GROMACS .gro file of C-alpha atoms in nm:
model
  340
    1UNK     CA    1  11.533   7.863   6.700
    2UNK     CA    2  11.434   8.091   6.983
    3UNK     CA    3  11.076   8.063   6.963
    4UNK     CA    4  11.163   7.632   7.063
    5UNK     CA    5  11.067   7.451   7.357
    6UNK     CA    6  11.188   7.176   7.324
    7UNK     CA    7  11.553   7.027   7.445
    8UNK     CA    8  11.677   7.104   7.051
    9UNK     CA    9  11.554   7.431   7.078
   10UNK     CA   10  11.727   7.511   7.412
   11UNK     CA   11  12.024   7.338   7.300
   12UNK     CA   12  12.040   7.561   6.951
   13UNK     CA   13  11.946   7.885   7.151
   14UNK     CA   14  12.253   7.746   7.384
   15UNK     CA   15  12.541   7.714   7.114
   16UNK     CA   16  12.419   8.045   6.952
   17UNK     CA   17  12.455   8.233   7.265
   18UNK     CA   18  12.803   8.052   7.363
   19UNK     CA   19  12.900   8.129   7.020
   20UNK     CA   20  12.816   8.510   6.945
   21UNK     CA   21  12.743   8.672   7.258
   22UNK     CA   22  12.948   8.745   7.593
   23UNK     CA   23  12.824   8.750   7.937
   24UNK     CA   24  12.842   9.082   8.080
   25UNK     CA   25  12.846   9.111   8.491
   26UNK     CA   26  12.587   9.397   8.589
   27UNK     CA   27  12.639   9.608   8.856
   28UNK     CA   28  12.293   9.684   8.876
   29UNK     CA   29  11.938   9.729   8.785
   30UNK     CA   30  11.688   9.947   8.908
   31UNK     CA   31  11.295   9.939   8.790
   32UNK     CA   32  11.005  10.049   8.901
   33UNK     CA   33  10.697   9.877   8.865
   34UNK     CA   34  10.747   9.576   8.599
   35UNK     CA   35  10.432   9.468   8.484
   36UNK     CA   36  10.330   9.118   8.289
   37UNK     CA   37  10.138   9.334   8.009
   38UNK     CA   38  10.194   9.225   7.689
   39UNK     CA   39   9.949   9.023   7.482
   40UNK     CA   40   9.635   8.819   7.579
   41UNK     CA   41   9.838   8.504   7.499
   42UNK     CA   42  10.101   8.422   7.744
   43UNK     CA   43  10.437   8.372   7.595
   44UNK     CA   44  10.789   8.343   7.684
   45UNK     CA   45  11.134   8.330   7.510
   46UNK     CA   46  11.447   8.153   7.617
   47UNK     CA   47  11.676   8.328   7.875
   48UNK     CA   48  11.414   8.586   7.919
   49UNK     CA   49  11.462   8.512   8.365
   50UNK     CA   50  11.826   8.435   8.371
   51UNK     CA   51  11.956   8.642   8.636
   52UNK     CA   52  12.297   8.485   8.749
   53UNK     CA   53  12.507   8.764   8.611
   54UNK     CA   54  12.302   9.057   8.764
   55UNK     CA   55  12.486   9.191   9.117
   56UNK     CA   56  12.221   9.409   9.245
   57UNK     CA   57  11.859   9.413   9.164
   58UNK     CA   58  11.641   9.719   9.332
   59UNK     CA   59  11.289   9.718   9.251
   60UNK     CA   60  11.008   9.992   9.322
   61UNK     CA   61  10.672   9.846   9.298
   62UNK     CA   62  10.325  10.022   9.329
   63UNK     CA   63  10.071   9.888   9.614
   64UNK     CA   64   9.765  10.047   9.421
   65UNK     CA   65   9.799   9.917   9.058
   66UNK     CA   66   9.444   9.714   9.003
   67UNK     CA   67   9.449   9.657   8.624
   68UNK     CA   68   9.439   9.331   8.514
   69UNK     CA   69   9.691   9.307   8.276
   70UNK     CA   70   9.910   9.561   8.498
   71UNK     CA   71   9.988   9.268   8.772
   72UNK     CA   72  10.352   9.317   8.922
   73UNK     CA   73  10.650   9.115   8.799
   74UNK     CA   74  10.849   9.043   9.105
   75UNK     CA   75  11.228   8.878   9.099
   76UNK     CA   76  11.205   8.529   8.972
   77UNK     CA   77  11.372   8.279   9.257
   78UNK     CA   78  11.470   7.935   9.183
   79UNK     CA   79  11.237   7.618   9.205
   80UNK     CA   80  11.322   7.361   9.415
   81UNK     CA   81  11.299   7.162   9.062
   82UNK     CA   82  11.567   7.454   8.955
   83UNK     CA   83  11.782   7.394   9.260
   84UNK     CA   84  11.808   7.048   9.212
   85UNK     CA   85  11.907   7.098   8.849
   86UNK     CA   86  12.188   7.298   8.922
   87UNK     CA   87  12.352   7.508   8.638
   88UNK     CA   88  12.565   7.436   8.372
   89UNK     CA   89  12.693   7.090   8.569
   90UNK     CA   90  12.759   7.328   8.887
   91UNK     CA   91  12.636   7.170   9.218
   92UNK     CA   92  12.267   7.338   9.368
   93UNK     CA   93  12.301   7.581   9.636
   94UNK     CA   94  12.129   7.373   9.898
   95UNK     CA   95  12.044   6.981   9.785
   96UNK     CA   96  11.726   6.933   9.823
   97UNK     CA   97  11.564   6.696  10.063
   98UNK     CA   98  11.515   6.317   9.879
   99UNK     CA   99  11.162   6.272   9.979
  100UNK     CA  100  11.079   6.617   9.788
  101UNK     CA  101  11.275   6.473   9.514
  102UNK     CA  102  11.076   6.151   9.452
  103UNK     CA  103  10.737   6.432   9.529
  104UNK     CA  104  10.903   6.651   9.242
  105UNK     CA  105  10.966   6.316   9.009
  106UNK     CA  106  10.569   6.213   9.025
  107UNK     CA  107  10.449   6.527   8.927
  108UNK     CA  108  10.346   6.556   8.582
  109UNK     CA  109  10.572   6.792   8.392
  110UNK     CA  110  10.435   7.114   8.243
  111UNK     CA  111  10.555   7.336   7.987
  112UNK     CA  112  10.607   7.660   8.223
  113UNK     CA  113  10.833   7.354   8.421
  114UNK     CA  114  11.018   7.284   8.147
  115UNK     CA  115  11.081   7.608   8.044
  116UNK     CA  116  11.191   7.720   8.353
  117UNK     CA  117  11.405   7.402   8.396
  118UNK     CA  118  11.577   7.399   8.060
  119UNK     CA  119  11.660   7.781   8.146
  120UNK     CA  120  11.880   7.721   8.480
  121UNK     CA  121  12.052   7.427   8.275
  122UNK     CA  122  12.159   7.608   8.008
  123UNK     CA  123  12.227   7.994   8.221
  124UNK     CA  124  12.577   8.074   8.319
  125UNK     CA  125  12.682   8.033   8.699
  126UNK     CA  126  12.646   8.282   8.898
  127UNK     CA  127  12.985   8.419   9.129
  128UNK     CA  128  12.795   8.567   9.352
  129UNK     CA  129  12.419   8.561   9.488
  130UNK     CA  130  12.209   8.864   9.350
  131UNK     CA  131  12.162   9.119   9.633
  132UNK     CA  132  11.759   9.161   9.543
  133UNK     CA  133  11.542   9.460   9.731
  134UNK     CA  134  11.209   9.491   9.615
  135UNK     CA  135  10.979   9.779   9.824
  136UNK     CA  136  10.619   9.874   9.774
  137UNK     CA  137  10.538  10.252   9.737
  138UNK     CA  138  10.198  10.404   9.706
  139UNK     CA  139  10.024  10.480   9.385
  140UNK     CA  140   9.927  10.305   9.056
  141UNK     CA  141  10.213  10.230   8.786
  142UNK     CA  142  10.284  10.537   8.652
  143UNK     CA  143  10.277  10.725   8.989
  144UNK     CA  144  10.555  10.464   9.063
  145UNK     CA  145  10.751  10.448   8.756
  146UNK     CA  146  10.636  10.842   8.658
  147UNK     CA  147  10.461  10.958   8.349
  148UNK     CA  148  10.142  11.035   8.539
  149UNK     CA  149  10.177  11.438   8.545
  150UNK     CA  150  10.411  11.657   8.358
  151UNK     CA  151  10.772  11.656   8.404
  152UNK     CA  152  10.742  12.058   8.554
  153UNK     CA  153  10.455  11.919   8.825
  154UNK     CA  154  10.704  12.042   9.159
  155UNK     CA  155  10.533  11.696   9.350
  156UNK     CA  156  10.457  11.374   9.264
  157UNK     CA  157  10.457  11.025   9.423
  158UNK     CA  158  10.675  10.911   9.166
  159UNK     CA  159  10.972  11.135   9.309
  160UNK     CA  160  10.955  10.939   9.603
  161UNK     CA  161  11.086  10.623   9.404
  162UNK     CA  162  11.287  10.828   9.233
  163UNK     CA  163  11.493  10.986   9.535
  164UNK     CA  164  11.490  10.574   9.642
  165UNK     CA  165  11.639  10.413   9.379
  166UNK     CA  166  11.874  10.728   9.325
  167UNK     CA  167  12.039  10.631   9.737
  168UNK     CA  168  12.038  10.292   9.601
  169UNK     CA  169  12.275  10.329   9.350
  170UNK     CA  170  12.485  10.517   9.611
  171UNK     CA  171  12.482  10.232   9.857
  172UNK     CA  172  12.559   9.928   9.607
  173UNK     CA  173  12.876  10.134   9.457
  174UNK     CA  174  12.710  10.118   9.127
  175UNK     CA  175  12.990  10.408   8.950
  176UNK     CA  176  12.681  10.572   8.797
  177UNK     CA  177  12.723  10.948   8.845
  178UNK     CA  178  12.472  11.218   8.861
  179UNK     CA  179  12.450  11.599   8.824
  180UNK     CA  180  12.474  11.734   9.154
  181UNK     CA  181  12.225  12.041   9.074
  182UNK     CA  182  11.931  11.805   8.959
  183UNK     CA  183  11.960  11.615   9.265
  184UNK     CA  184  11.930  11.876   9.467
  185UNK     CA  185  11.580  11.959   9.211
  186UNK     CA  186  11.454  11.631   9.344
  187UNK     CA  187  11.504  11.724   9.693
  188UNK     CA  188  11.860  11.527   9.727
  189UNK     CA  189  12.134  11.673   9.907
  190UNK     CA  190  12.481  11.515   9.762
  191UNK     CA  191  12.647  11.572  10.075
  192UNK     CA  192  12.427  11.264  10.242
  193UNK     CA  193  12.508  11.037   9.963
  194UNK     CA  194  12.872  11.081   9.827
  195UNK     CA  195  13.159  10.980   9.971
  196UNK     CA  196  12.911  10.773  10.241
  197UNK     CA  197  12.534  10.733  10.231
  198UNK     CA  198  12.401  10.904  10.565
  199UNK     CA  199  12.113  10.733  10.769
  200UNK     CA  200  11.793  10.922  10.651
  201UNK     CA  201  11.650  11.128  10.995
  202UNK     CA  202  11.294  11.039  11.092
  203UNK     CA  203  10.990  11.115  10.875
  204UNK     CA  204  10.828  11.462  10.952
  205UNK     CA  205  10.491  11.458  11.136
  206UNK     CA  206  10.184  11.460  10.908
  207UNK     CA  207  10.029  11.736  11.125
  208UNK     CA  208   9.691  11.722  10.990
  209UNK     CA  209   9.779  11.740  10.642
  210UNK     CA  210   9.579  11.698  10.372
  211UNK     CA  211   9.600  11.398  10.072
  212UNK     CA  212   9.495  11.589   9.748
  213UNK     CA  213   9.279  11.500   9.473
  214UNK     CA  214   9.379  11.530   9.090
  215UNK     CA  215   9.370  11.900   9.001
  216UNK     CA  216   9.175  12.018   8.696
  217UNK     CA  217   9.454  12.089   8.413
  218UNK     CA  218   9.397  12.442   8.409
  219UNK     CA  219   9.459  12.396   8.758
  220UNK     CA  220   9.786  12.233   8.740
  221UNK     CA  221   9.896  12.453   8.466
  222UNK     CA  222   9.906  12.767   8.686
  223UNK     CA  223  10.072  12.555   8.936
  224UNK     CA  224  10.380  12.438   8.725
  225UNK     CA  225  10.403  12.805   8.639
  226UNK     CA  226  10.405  12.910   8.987
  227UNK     CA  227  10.653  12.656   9.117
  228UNK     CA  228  10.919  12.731   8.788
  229UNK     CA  229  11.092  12.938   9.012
  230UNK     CA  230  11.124  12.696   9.315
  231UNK     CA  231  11.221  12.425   9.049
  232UNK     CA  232  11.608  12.591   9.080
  233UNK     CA  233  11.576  12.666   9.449
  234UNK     CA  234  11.708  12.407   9.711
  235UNK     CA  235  11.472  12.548  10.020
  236UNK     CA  236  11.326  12.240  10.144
  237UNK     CA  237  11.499  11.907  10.315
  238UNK     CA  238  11.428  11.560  10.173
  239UNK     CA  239  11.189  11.507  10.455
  240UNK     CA  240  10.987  11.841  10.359
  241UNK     CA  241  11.027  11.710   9.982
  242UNK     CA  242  10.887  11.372  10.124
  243UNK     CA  243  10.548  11.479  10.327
  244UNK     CA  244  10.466  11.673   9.994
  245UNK     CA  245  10.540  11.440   9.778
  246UNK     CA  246  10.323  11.146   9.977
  247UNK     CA  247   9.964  11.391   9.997
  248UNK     CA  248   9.981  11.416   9.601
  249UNK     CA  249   9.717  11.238   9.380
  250UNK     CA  250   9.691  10.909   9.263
  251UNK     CA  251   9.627  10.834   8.870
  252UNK     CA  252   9.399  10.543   8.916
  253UNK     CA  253   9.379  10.432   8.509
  254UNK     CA  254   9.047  10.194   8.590
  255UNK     CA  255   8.870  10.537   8.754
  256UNK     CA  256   9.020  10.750   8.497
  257UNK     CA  257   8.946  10.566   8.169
  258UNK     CA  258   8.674  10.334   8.171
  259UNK     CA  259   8.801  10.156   7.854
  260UNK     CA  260   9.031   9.992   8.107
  261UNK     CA  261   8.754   9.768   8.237
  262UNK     CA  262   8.712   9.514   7.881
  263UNK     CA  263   9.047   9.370   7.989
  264UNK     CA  264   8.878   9.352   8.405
  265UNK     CA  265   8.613   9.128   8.278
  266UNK     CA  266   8.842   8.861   8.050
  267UNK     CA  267   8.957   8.584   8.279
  268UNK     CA  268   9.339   8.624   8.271
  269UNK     CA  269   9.601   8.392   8.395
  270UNK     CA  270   9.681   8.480   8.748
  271UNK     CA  271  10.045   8.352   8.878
  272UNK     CA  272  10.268   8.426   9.173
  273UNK     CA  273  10.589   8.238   9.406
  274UNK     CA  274  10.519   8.093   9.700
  275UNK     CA  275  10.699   8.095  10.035
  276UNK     CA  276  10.846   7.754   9.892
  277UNK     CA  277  10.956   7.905   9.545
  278UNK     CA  278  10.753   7.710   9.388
  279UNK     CA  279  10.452   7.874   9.129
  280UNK     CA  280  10.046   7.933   9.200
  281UNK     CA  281   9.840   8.027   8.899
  282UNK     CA  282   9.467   8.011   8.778
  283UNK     CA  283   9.263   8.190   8.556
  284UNK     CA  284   9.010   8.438   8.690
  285UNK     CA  285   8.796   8.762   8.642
  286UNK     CA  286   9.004   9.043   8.793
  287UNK     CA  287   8.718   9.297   8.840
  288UNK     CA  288   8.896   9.588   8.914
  289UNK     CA  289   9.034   9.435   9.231
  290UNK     CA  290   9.430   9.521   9.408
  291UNK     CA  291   9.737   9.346   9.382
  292UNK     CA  292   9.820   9.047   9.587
  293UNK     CA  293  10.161   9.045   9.786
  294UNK     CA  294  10.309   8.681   9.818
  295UNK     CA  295  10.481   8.588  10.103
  296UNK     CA  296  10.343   8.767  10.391
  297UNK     CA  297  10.354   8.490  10.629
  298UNK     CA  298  10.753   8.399  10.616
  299UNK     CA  299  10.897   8.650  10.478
  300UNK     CA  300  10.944   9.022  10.529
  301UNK     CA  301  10.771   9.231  10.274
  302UNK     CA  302  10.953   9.605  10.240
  303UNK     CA  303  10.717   9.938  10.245
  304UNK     CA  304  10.835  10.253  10.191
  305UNK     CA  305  10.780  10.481  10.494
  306UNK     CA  306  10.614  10.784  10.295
  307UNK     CA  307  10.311  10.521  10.249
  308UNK     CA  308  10.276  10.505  10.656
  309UNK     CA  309  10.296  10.909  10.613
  310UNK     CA  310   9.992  10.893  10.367
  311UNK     CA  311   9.836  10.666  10.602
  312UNK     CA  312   9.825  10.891  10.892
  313UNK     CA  313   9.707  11.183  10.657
  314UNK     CA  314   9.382  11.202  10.546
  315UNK     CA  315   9.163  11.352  10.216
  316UNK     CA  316   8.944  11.698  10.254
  317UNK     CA  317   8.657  11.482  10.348
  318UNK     CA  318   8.832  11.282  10.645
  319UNK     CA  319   8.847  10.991  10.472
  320UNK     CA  320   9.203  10.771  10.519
  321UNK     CA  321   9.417  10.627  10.272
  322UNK     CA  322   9.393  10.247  10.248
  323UNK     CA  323   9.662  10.058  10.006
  324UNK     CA  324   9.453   9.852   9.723
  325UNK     CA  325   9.729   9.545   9.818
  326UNK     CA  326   9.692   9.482  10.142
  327UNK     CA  327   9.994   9.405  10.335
  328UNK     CA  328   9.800   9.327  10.648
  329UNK     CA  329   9.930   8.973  10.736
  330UNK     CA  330  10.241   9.085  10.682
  331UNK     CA  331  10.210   9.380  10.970
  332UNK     CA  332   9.999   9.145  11.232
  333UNK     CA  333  10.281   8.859  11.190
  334UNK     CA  334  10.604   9.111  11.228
  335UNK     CA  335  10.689   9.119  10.907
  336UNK     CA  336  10.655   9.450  10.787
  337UNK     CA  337  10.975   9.662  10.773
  338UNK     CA  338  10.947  10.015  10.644
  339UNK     CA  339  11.207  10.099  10.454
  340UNK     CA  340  11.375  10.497  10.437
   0.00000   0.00000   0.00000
């Protein structure tokens, strides 16, 4: 029943849902660095990108990921085919324009289409519009969503997102509580995020400082034993936290494990939204190359500021840190913001 595409199948997968499940509202959902990774063979289940009953959507997503089958899987936004639908018999938010209708009618339908389609007829309404943030913070995926280095490692880029989507939860009114004494671990001071969430103070100068280079383990190991003792030991502001956290190593997976580069030379399906919501794919060689970030030349694309803070530093050898997705067009048009 779920694995159908076609109207019966959607209409089955409908009554089962309307008859055993109930929608839940969530508050919110915060993930870092969702990835279209599974399989060699595109597929997709029904009700897999219904987001109507989701309330706030944060999501942390890495500007130097380059594997091919590691491409980032931003928030899904209607289609104007979607819009025009209109869910469950409820009217579209905007109607769209009739000559885009008739353009939309002599197009040949595809399955990703219909899929999509089907979904927004048969999703729930939503009450409200999703309040969606999605910022781009250096490193790969797991320096993003962590698992790079060791849980004891005292800095890591992933602590950055952390400490993000942690003030995030604060801001939305999420309920979700936390342990006072870990946040102040990470380099979070309760104070500036319970009862109100305080405006963050500017970013520390870089000074010179240096971006490092992956330690040897041995290396590392002395280091988490030297830092157990600052683990417990709230001596640095966020903003010292920060600087230290942006100069630590990337885990680049395609320079780390060549294994990585079978899946770089398989022509994979490619696909991204356009300013216009509606879908771009193809099917091409990735070769090791960086991310692409839609949008750039109508709408704002969010950085995190402790990438500009990399940026200004430098490595040992004077080189400069250059994000592997370039948000360039983004930053010559005005629409960059950097986000605290």
């Amino acid at each position: 029943m779920y694995t159908r595409v076609d109207d019966l199948g959607w209409k089955q997968s409908n009554a089962f849902k309307k008859a055993f499940s109930v929608d839940v509202p969530i508050e919110f959902i915060g993930v870092w660095d969702t990835v279209n990774s599974v399989g060699l063979i595109p597929r997709r289940l029904p009700f897999t990108t219904s987001n109507t009953i989701v309330r706030t959507f944060r999501h942390a997503v890495s500007l130097d990921e380059r594997r091919a089958k590691f491409k980032a899987n931003l928030w899904n936004r209607p289609t104007p085919q979607e819009a025009a639908l209109g869910v469950d018999g409820q009217k579209p938010d905007a109607p769209p324009v009739a000559r885009r209708q008739t353009e939309l009618k002599k197009r040949k339908p595809t399955r990703e289409n219909t899929l999509r389609a089907m979904e927004t007829k048969y999703s729930g309404a939503a009450d409200r519009p999703t309040d969606i943030e999605e910022v781009w913070f250096a490193g790969c995926h797991c320096d993003v969503g962590g698992g790079s280095v060791d849980n004891d490692t005292p800095h890591s880029l992933a602590r950055i997102a952390l400490r993000w989507m942690i003030r995030e939860c604060f801001k939305a009114d999420s309920g979700i509580t936390f342990i006072s004494d870990d946040l102040r671990r990470l380099g979070l001071d309760p104070a500036n995020l319970y009862p109100y969430v305080l405006p963050r103070p500017p970013a520390l100068p870089v000074a010179g400082a240096q971006i490092q280079h992956i330690p040897s383990p041995e290396t590392q190991k002395l280091q988490n034993f030297a830092n157990v003792d600052n683990l417990v030991q709230v001596d640095k502001s966020e903003e010292e936290h920060e600087i230290l956290d942006a100069l630590s190593p990337i885990y680049d997976q395609l320079s780390l494990k060549w294994g990585w580069w079978v899946l770089e030379l398989i022509p994979v399906k490619q696909r991204y939204q356009k300013s216009d919501n509606t879908w771009e794919s193809s099917h091409a060689w990735n070769l090791g190359q960086g991310r692409f970030i839609p949008k750039q030349k109508k709408s704002v694309i969010k950085v995190h500021r402790s990438v500009k803070i990399r940026m200004e530093a430098q490595y040992p050898d004077g080189t400069k840190y250059i994000p592997k997705a370039s948000f360039a067009t983004a930053l010559a048009r005005g629409n960059l913001q950097w986000v605290d």
